[in-house]
């Protein structure tokens, strides 16, 4: 049984169709990427999966539970890194991680986790004084401190410098080796290629392709049969762009009927 399943997920906000028809099947222990342009519906999708938003329709199961009705059960087992973590400016890094650890029955050691994300020396610093990258590292630590079975990381490395990105990639790889299932929302293709076992491309609220990075490259080649040898997709970024380009715009996109 997949650890996460979404079939025909749909979510609208007033006149906006945020998610039109998303289909995902994620196996336990994999790093699964959700890729797509800005506004494609990625964040809304993971918000529905974590119970933060209620889907209009569709079938959702996370750890065998319906997130709409089992929010509390899932909160203990699913770590969610919000796209922008907002904490009180005066709260110190060490206080924030201790507070989040206190929500869980068997949390990780806050001090060790701060060390892993490179924030040990900022333990006494107030949230409001952190740089964007430091806030990002803290939000990752807060998502992981409960030792979750599933970690949902939205725009994991946005705002980090190259060194910081590589540190976080190593951290994610380490989490996978402990058996945690990782859902990674990203629009960095290098990150997806380096980390993800499989991924889904979401465009205009729909999953338009799913597979391993090599499968998506092969898929993109097949969808561009007349293309010259030089222009054939050779990496995930080429494949991603070719797949997005070949999607026909949904006529009703952004308008509810
Ligand atoms: N709470 C909300 N209220 C109204 N519209 C929203 C809300 N959340 C997202 N949307 C809209 O839904 C669409 C998808 O957004 P989002 O899921 O954040 O996309 P992504 O994460 O792929 O960039 C966008 O058009 C966005 O403006
Ligand atoms: Mg988003």
mmCIF file of C-alpha atoms and ligand atoms in Angstrom:
data_model
loop_
_atom_site.group_PDB
_atom_site.id
_atom_site.type_symbol
_atom_site.label_atom_id
_atom_site.label_comp_id
_atom_site.label_asym_id
_atom_site.label_seq_id
_atom_site.Cartn_x
_atom_site.Cartn_y
_atom_site.Cartn_z
ATOM 1 C CA UNK A 1 0.000 0.000 0.000
ATOM 2 C CA UNK A 2 1.388 3.465 -0.828
ATOM 3 C CA UNK A 3 2.154 5.627 2.210
ATOM 4 C CA UNK A 4 0.581 8.641 0.460
ATOM 5 C CA UNK A 5 -2.110 8.489 -2.161
ATOM 6 C CA UNK A 6 -4.054 11.239 -3.927
ATOM 7 C CA UNK A 7 -6.620 10.540 -6.610
ATOM 8 C CA UNK A 8 -8.400 13.285 -8.519
ATOM 9 C CA UNK A 9 -7.538 15.851 -5.857
ATOM 10 C CA UNK A 10 -9.314 19.158 -6.415
ATOM 11 C CA UNK A 11 -9.230 22.356 -4.384
ATOM 12 C CA UNK A 12 -10.591 25.769 -5.294
ATOM 13 C CA UNK A 13 -10.417 29.126 -3.561
ATOM 14 C CA UNK A 14 -13.385 31.297 -4.578
ATOM 15 C CA UNK A 15 -12.844 31.740 -8.335
ATOM 16 C CA UNK A 16 -9.356 30.189 -8.451
ATOM 17 C CA UNK A 17 -8.787 26.539 -9.256
ATOM 18 C CA UNK A 18 -5.638 25.906 -7.194
ATOM 19 C CA UNK A 19 -5.647 22.123 -7.734
ATOM 20 C CA UNK A 20 -7.666 20.707 -10.593
ATOM 21 C CA UNK A 21 -6.794 16.993 -10.816
ATOM 22 C CA UNK A 22 -3.702 15.810 -8.959
ATOM 23 C CA UNK A 23 -2.822 12.121 -8.747
ATOM 24 C CA UNK A 24 0.072 10.841 -6.633
ATOM 25 C CA UNK A 25 1.131 7.501 -5.253
ATOM 26 C CA UNK A 26 4.153 7.646 -2.957
ATOM 27 C CA UNK A 27 5.869 4.565 -1.512
ATOM 28 C CA UNK A 28 7.277 4.339 1.990
ATOM 29 C CA UNK A 29 10.955 5.296 2.193
ATOM 30 C CA UNK A 30 11.238 7.164 -1.081
ATOM 31 C CA UNK A 31 12.158 10.770 -1.710
ATOM 32 C CA UNK A 32 9.355 11.986 -3.916
ATOM 33 C CA UNK A 33 9.606 15.341 -5.680
ATOM 34 C CA UNK A 34 6.710 17.589 -6.672
ATOM 35 C CA UNK A 35 7.872 19.964 -9.404
ATOM 36 C CA UNK A 36 6.080 22.650 -11.312
ATOM 37 C CA UNK A 37 5.928 26.356 -12.155
ATOM 38 C CA UNK A 38 4.891 29.019 -9.635
ATOM 39 C CA UNK A 39 1.170 28.847 -8.975
ATOM 40 C CA UNK A 40 0.858 25.269 -10.280
ATOM 41 C CA UNK A 41 -0.851 24.081 -7.097
ATOM 42 C CA UNK A 42 2.083 22.331 -5.370
ATOM 43 C CA UNK A 43 1.736 23.986 -1.980
ATOM 44 C CA UNK A 44 -2.048 23.583 -1.985
ATOM 45 C CA UNK A 45 -1.572 19.888 -2.783
ATOM 46 C CA UNK A 46 0.721 19.293 0.197
ATOM 47 C CA UNK A 47 -1.544 21.416 2.403
ATOM 48 C CA UNK A 48 -4.435 19.071 1.548
ATOM 49 C CA UNK A 49 -2.209 16.037 2.239
ATOM 50 C CA UNK A 50 -1.220 17.379 5.655
ATOM 51 C CA UNK A 51 -4.780 18.385 6.574
ATOM 52 C CA UNK A 52 -4.043 22.106 6.575
ATOM 53 C CA UNK A 53 -6.544 22.624 3.773
ATOM 54 C CA UNK A 54 -9.674 20.634 3.117
ATOM 55 C CA UNK A 55 -9.941 19.264 -0.418
ATOM 56 C CA UNK A 56 -13.146 19.968 -2.367
ATOM 57 C CA UNK A 57 -13.115 16.449 -3.782
ATOM 58 C CA UNK A 58 -10.909 13.460 -4.490
ATOM 59 C CA UNK A 59 -9.557 10.521 -2.550
ATOM 60 C CA UNK A 60 -6.673 11.179 -0.128
ATOM 61 C CA UNK A 61 -4.873 8.735 2.137
ATOM 62 C CA UNK A 62 -1.770 9.424 4.217
ATOM 63 C CA UNK A 63 -0.534 6.481 6.337
ATOM 64 C CA UNK A 64 -3.899 4.916 5.551
ATOM 65 C CA UNK A 65 -5.796 7.866 7.066
ATOM 66 C CA UNK A 66 -7.956 10.569 5.549
ATOM 67 C CA UNK A 67 -6.171 13.844 6.346
ATOM 68 C CA UNK A 68 -9.474 15.747 6.476
ATOM 69 C CA UNK A 69 -10.670 13.718 9.466
ATOM 70 C CA UNK A 70 -7.404 12.587 11.134
ATOM 71 C CA UNK A 71 -5.442 15.820 11.405
ATOM 72 C CA UNK A 72 -4.309 15.168 14.985
ATOM 73 C CA UNK A 73 -3.128 11.587 14.281
ATOM 74 C CA UNK A 74 -1.228 12.724 11.234
ATOM 75 C CA UNK A 75 0.336 15.722 12.928
ATOM 76 C CA UNK A 76 2.303 13.357 15.186
ATOM 77 C CA UNK A 77 3.656 11.380 12.235
ATOM 78 C CA UNK A 78 4.040 13.949 9.487
ATOM 79 C CA UNK A 79 6.607 16.745 9.781
ATOM 80 C CA UNK A 80 5.691 19.725 7.661
ATOM 81 C CA UNK A 81 8.088 22.485 6.719
ATOM 82 C CA UNK A 82 5.999 25.500 5.912
ATOM 83 C CA UNK A 83 6.995 27.567 2.921
ATOM 84 C CA UNK A 84 7.524 30.542 5.219
ATOM 85 C CA UNK A 85 7.917 29.831 8.889
ATOM 86 C CA UNK A 86 6.678 32.649 11.043
ATOM 87 C CA UNK A 87 7.675 32.665 14.673
ATOM 88 C CA UNK A 88 7.607 35.572 17.128
ATOM 89 C CA UNK A 89 10.638 37.770 16.405
ATOM 90 C CA UNK A 90 11.772 37.634 20.024
ATOM 91 C CA UNK A 91 11.716 33.823 20.269
ATOM 92 C CA UNK A 92 15.209 32.319 20.422
ATOM 93 C CA UNK A 93 16.284 29.478 18.133
ATOM 94 C CA UNK A 94 16.812 27.125 21.090
ATOM 95 C CA UNK A 95 13.399 28.000 22.566
ATOM 96 C CA UNK A 96 11.650 27.362 19.252
ATOM 97 C CA UNK A 97 13.148 23.913 18.806
ATOM 98 C CA UNK A 98 12.502 22.954 22.438
ATOM 99 C CA UNK A 99 8.884 24.102 22.084
ATOM 100 C CA UNK A 100 8.312 22.084 18.902
ATOM 101 C CA UNK A 101 10.035 19.040 20.452
ATOM 102 C CA UNK A 102 7.592 19.233 23.372
ATOM 103 C CA UNK A 103 4.660 18.565 20.998
ATOM 104 C CA UNK A 104 5.888 15.036 20.206
ATOM 105 C CA UNK A 105 6.098 11.818 22.224
ATOM 106 C CA UNK A 106 9.609 10.852 21.079
ATOM 107 C CA UNK A 107 11.367 13.851 19.606
ATOM 108 C CA UNK A 108 14.928 13.951 18.311
ATOM 109 C CA UNK A 109 17.556 15.636 20.494
ATOM 110 C CA UNK A 110 17.130 19.379 19.787
ATOM 111 C CA UNK A 111 20.846 20.123 20.305
ATOM 112 C CA UNK A 112 21.954 17.423 17.853
ATOM 113 C CA UNK A 113 19.434 18.540 15.270
ATOM 114 C CA UNK A 114 20.567 22.176 15.530
ATOM 115 C CA UNK A 115 24.092 20.931 14.986
ATOM 116 C CA UNK A 116 23.019 18.975 11.890
ATOM 117 C CA UNK A 117 21.362 22.014 10.298
ATOM 118 C CA UNK A 118 24.314 24.214 11.252
ATOM 119 C CA UNK A 119 22.537 26.426 13.781
ATOM 120 C CA UNK A 120 24.246 25.451 17.047
ATOM 121 C CA UNK A 121 26.062 28.751 17.407
ATOM 122 C CA UNK A 122 22.783 30.654 16.937
ATOM 123 C CA UNK A 123 20.928 28.810 19.701
ATOM 124 C CA UNK A 124 20.544 32.033 21.721
ATOM 125 C CA UNK A 125 19.716 34.266 18.737
ATOM 126 C CA UNK A 126 16.225 35.716 18.331
ATOM 127 C CA UNK A 127 14.236 34.544 15.279
ATOM 128 C CA UNK A 128 13.819 38.143 14.094
ATOM 129 C CA UNK A 129 17.591 38.565 13.730
ATOM 130 C CA UNK A 130 18.147 35.482 11.515
ATOM 131 C CA UNK A 131 18.963 35.743 7.814
ATOM 132 C CA UNK A 132 16.636 34.131 5.244
ATOM 133 C CA UNK A 133 18.878 31.084 4.966
ATOM 134 C CA UNK A 134 19.097 30.684 8.738
ATOM 135 C CA UNK A 135 15.291 30.859 9.029
ATOM 136 C CA UNK A 136 15.131 28.207 6.320
ATOM 137 C CA UNK A 137 17.457 25.889 8.247
ATOM 138 C CA UNK A 138 15.401 26.409 11.384
ATOM 139 C CA UNK A 139 12.149 25.599 9.582
ATOM 140 C CA UNK A 140 13.681 22.324 8.373
ATOM 141 C CA UNK A 141 14.789 21.464 11.905
ATOM 142 C CA UNK A 142 11.279 22.232 13.233
ATOM 143 C CA UNK A 143 9.759 19.895 10.631
ATOM 144 C CA UNK A 144 12.085 17.057 11.646
ATOM 145 C CA UNK A 145 12.259 17.393 15.427
ATOM 146 C CA UNK A 146 9.236 15.130 15.990
ATOM 147 C CA UNK A 147 11.089 12.252 14.254
ATOM 148 C CA UNK A 148 8.249 11.931 11.717
ATOM 149 C CA UNK A 149 7.549 8.980 9.396
ATOM 150 C CA UNK A 150 6.882 11.444 6.590
ATOM 151 C CA UNK A 151 8.625 14.786 6.109
ATOM 152 C CA UNK A 152 6.986 17.293 3.757
ATOM 153 C CA UNK A 153 9.462 19.976 2.762
ATOM 154 C CA UNK A 154 8.171 22.888 0.696
ATOM 155 C CA UNK A 155 10.891 24.849 -1.125
ATOM 156 C CA UNK A 156 13.572 23.265 0.975
ATOM 157 C CA UNK A 157 16.586 25.246 -0.167
ATOM 158 C CA UNK A 158 15.082 28.495 -1.449
ATOM 159 C CA UNK A 159 17.244 31.309 -0.073
ATOM 160 C CA UNK A 160 20.250 29.150 0.780
ATOM 161 C CA UNK A 161 23.751 29.681 -0.597
ATOM 162 C CA UNK A 162 25.358 26.829 -2.604
ATOM 163 C CA UNK A 163 27.237 25.516 0.425
ATOM 164 C CA UNK A 164 24.053 25.588 2.505
ATOM 165 C CA UNK A 165 22.134 23.741 -0.209
ATOM 166 C CA UNK A 166 24.678 20.930 -0.271
ATOM 167 C CA UNK A 167 24.567 20.676 3.549
ATOM 168 C CA UNK A 168 20.788 20.345 3.423
ATOM 169 C CA UNK A 169 20.955 17.769 0.600
ATOM 170 C CA UNK A 170 23.221 15.655 2.808
ATOM 171 C CA UNK A 171 20.774 16.089 5.658
ATOM 172 C CA UNK A 172 17.862 14.896 3.483
ATOM 173 C CA UNK A 173 19.842 11.921 2.295
ATOM 174 C CA UNK A 174 20.537 11.057 5.936
ATOM 175 C CA UNK A 175 16.833 11.282 6.785
ATOM 176 C CA UNK A 176 16.035 8.857 3.990
ATOM 177 C CA UNK A 177 18.519 6.373 5.371
ATOM 178 C CA UNK A 178 16.563 6.372 8.618
ATOM 179 C CA UNK A 179 13.509 5.233 6.624
ATOM 180 C CA UNK A 180 11.635 8.536 6.575
ATOM 181 C CA UNK A 181 9.535 9.170 3.476
ATOM 182 C CA UNK A 182 10.338 12.622 2.105
ATOM 183 C CA UNK A 183 8.016 14.729 -0.051
ATOM 184 C CA UNK A 184 10.035 17.517 -1.585
ATOM 185 C CA UNK A 185 8.320 20.453 -3.271
ATOM 186 C CA UNK A 186 10.895 22.219 -5.396
ATOM 187 C CA UNK A 187 11.503 24.039 -8.609
ATOM 188 C CA UNK A 188 15.215 23.349 -8.582
ATOM 189 C CA UNK A 189 15.805 20.654 -11.166
ATOM 190 C CA UNK A 190 19.337 19.924 -9.960
ATOM 191 C CA UNK A 191 17.951 19.300 -6.505
ATOM 192 C CA UNK A 192 15.279 16.970 -7.841
ATOM 193 C CA UNK A 193 17.819 15.082 -9.943
ATOM 194 C CA UNK A 194 20.246 14.740 -7.026
ATOM 195 C CA UNK A 195 17.732 13.689 -4.377
ATOM 196 C CA UNK A 196 14.494 12.305 -5.761
ATOM 197 C CA UNK A 197 13.802 8.644 -6.440
ATOM 198 C CA UNK A 198 10.642 9.605 -8.317
ATOM 199 C CA UNK A 199 8.817 12.798 -9.037
ATOM 200 C CA UNK A 200 5.613 14.263 -10.353
ATOM 201 C CA UNK A 201 5.350 17.336 -12.542
ATOM 202 C CA UNK A 202 2.333 19.474 -11.672
ATOM 203 C CA UNK A 203 1.195 22.159 -14.097
ATOM 204 C CA UNK A 204 -2.016 24.190 -13.956
ATOM 205 C CA UNK A 205 -3.261 22.103 -11.063
ATOM 206 C CA UNK A 206 -2.764 18.737 -12.771
ATOM 207 C CA UNK A 207 -0.125 16.021 -12.577
ATOM 208 C CA UNK A 208 1.103 15.833 -16.150
ATOM 209 C CA UNK A 209 3.935 13.302 -15.699
ATOM 210 C CA UNK A 210 5.258 10.972 -13.000
ATOM 211 C CA UNK A 211 8.365 8.809 -12.930
ATOM 212 C CA UNK A 212 12.015 8.443 -12.032
ATOM 213 C CA UNK A 213 14.335 11.116 -13.465
ATOM 214 C CA UNK A 214 15.476 8.735 -16.288
ATOM 215 C CA UNK A 215 11.851 7.806 -17.046
ATOM 216 C CA UNK A 216 10.881 11.465 -17.351
ATOM 217 C CA UNK A 217 13.812 12.120 -19.676
ATOM 218 C CA UNK A 218 12.690 9.183 -21.856
ATOM 219 C CA UNK A 219 9.069 10.423 -21.698
ATOM 220 C CA UNK A 220 10.133 13.897 -22.873
ATOM 221 C CA UNK A 221 12.110 12.402 -25.774
ATOM 222 C CA UNK A 222 9.066 10.463 -26.901
ATOM 223 C CA UNK A 223 6.800 13.498 -26.703
ATOM 224 C CA UNK A 224 9.152 15.385 -29.069
ATOM 225 C CA UNK A 225 9.674 12.864 -31.882
ATOM 226 C CA UNK A 226 10.438 15.346 -34.669
ATOM 227 C CA UNK A 227 13.135 17.123 -32.693
ATOM 228 C CA UNK A 228 16.768 17.205 -33.871
ATOM 229 C CA UNK A 229 19.408 15.145 -32.083
ATOM 230 C CA UNK A 230 21.007 18.284 -30.592
ATOM 231 C CA UNK A 231 17.760 19.478 -29.037
ATOM 232 C CA UNK A 232 16.871 16.165 -27.381
ATOM 233 C CA UNK A 233 16.460 16.339 -23.631
ATOM 234 C CA UNK A 234 19.588 15.058 -21.909
ATOM 235 C CA UNK A 235 18.939 16.030 -18.325
ATOM 236 C CA UNK A 236 15.974 16.494 -16.038
ATOM 237 C CA UNK A 237 15.778 20.239 -16.688
ATOM 238 C CA UNK A 238 15.488 19.696 -20.459
ATOM 239 C CA UNK A 239 12.882 17.016 -19.854
ATOM 240 C CA UNK A 240 10.915 19.173 -17.436
ATOM 241 C CA UNK A 241 10.816 22.108 -19.861
ATOM 242 C CA UNK A 242 9.818 19.867 -22.783
ATOM 243 C CA UNK A 243 7.010 18.260 -20.780
ATOM 244 C CA UNK A 244 5.687 21.616 -19.548
ATOM 245 C CA UNK A 245 5.896 23.055 -23.089
ATOM 246 C CA UNK A 246 3.971 20.154 -24.563
ATOM 247 C CA UNK A 247 1.020 20.640 -22.187
ATOM 248 C CA UNK A 248 -2.009 22.248 -23.726
ATOM 249 C CA UNK A 249 -3.421 25.040 -21.574
ATOM 250 C CA UNK A 250 -6.637 23.979 -19.928
ATOM 251 C CA UNK A 251 -9.267 26.431 -21.262
ATOM 252 C CA UNK A 252 -11.022 26.726 -17.910
ATOM 253 C CA UNK A 253 -7.767 27.216 -15.998
ATOM 254 C CA UNK A 254 -8.107 29.731 -13.182
ATOM 255 C CA UNK A 255 -11.847 30.016 -13.639
ATOM 256 C CA UNK A 256 -14.392 27.956 -11.806
ATOM 257 C CA UNK A 257 -17.556 27.325 -13.751
HETATM 258 N N1 LIG B 1 -5.443 30.609 0.404
HETATM 259 C C1 LIG B 1 -5.599 30.923 -0.877
HETATM 260 N N2 LIG B 1 -6.580 31.743 -1.302
HETATM 261 C C2 LIG B 1 -6.736 32.048 -2.606
HETATM 262 N N3 LIG B 1 -5.970 31.561 -3.592
HETATM 263 C C3 LIG B 1 -4.972 30.741 -3.251
HETATM 264 C C4 LIG B 1 -4.717 30.370 -1.873
HETATM 265 N N4 LIG B 1 -3.654 29.513 -1.855
HETATM 266 C C5 LIG B 1 -3.266 29.386 -3.131
HETATM 267 N N5 LIG B 1 -4.059 30.105 -3.965
HETATM 268 C C6 LIG B 1 -3.920 30.187 -5.426
HETATM 269 O O1 LIG B 1 -3.904 28.862 -5.940
HETATM 270 C C7 LIG B 1 -2.952 28.724 -6.976
HETATM 271 C C8 LIG B 1 -1.933 27.652 -6.613
HETATM 272 O O2 LIG B 1 -1.130 28.134 -5.539
HETATM 273 P P1 LIG B 1 -0.019 27.261 -4.831
HETATM 274 O O3 LIG B 1 -0.603 25.950 -4.440
HETATM 275 O O4 LIG B 1 0.558 28.099 -3.752
HETATM 276 O O5 LIG B 1 1.027 27.050 -6.023
HETATM 277 P P2 LIG B 1 2.574 26.662 -6.006
HETATM 278 O O6 LIG B 1 2.930 26.195 -4.631
HETATM 279 O O7 LIG B 1 2.686 25.590 -7.053
HETATM 280 O O8 LIG B 1 3.334 27.888 -6.416
HETATM 281 C C9 LIG B 1 -2.365 30.102 -7.195
HETATM 282 O O9 LIG B 1 -3.063 30.726 -8.236
HETATM 283 C C10 LIG B 1 -2.610 30.797 -5.873
HETATM 284 O O10 LIG B 1 -2.691 32.171 -6.040
HETATM 285 MG MG1 LIG B 2 4.356 26.851 -3.277
#
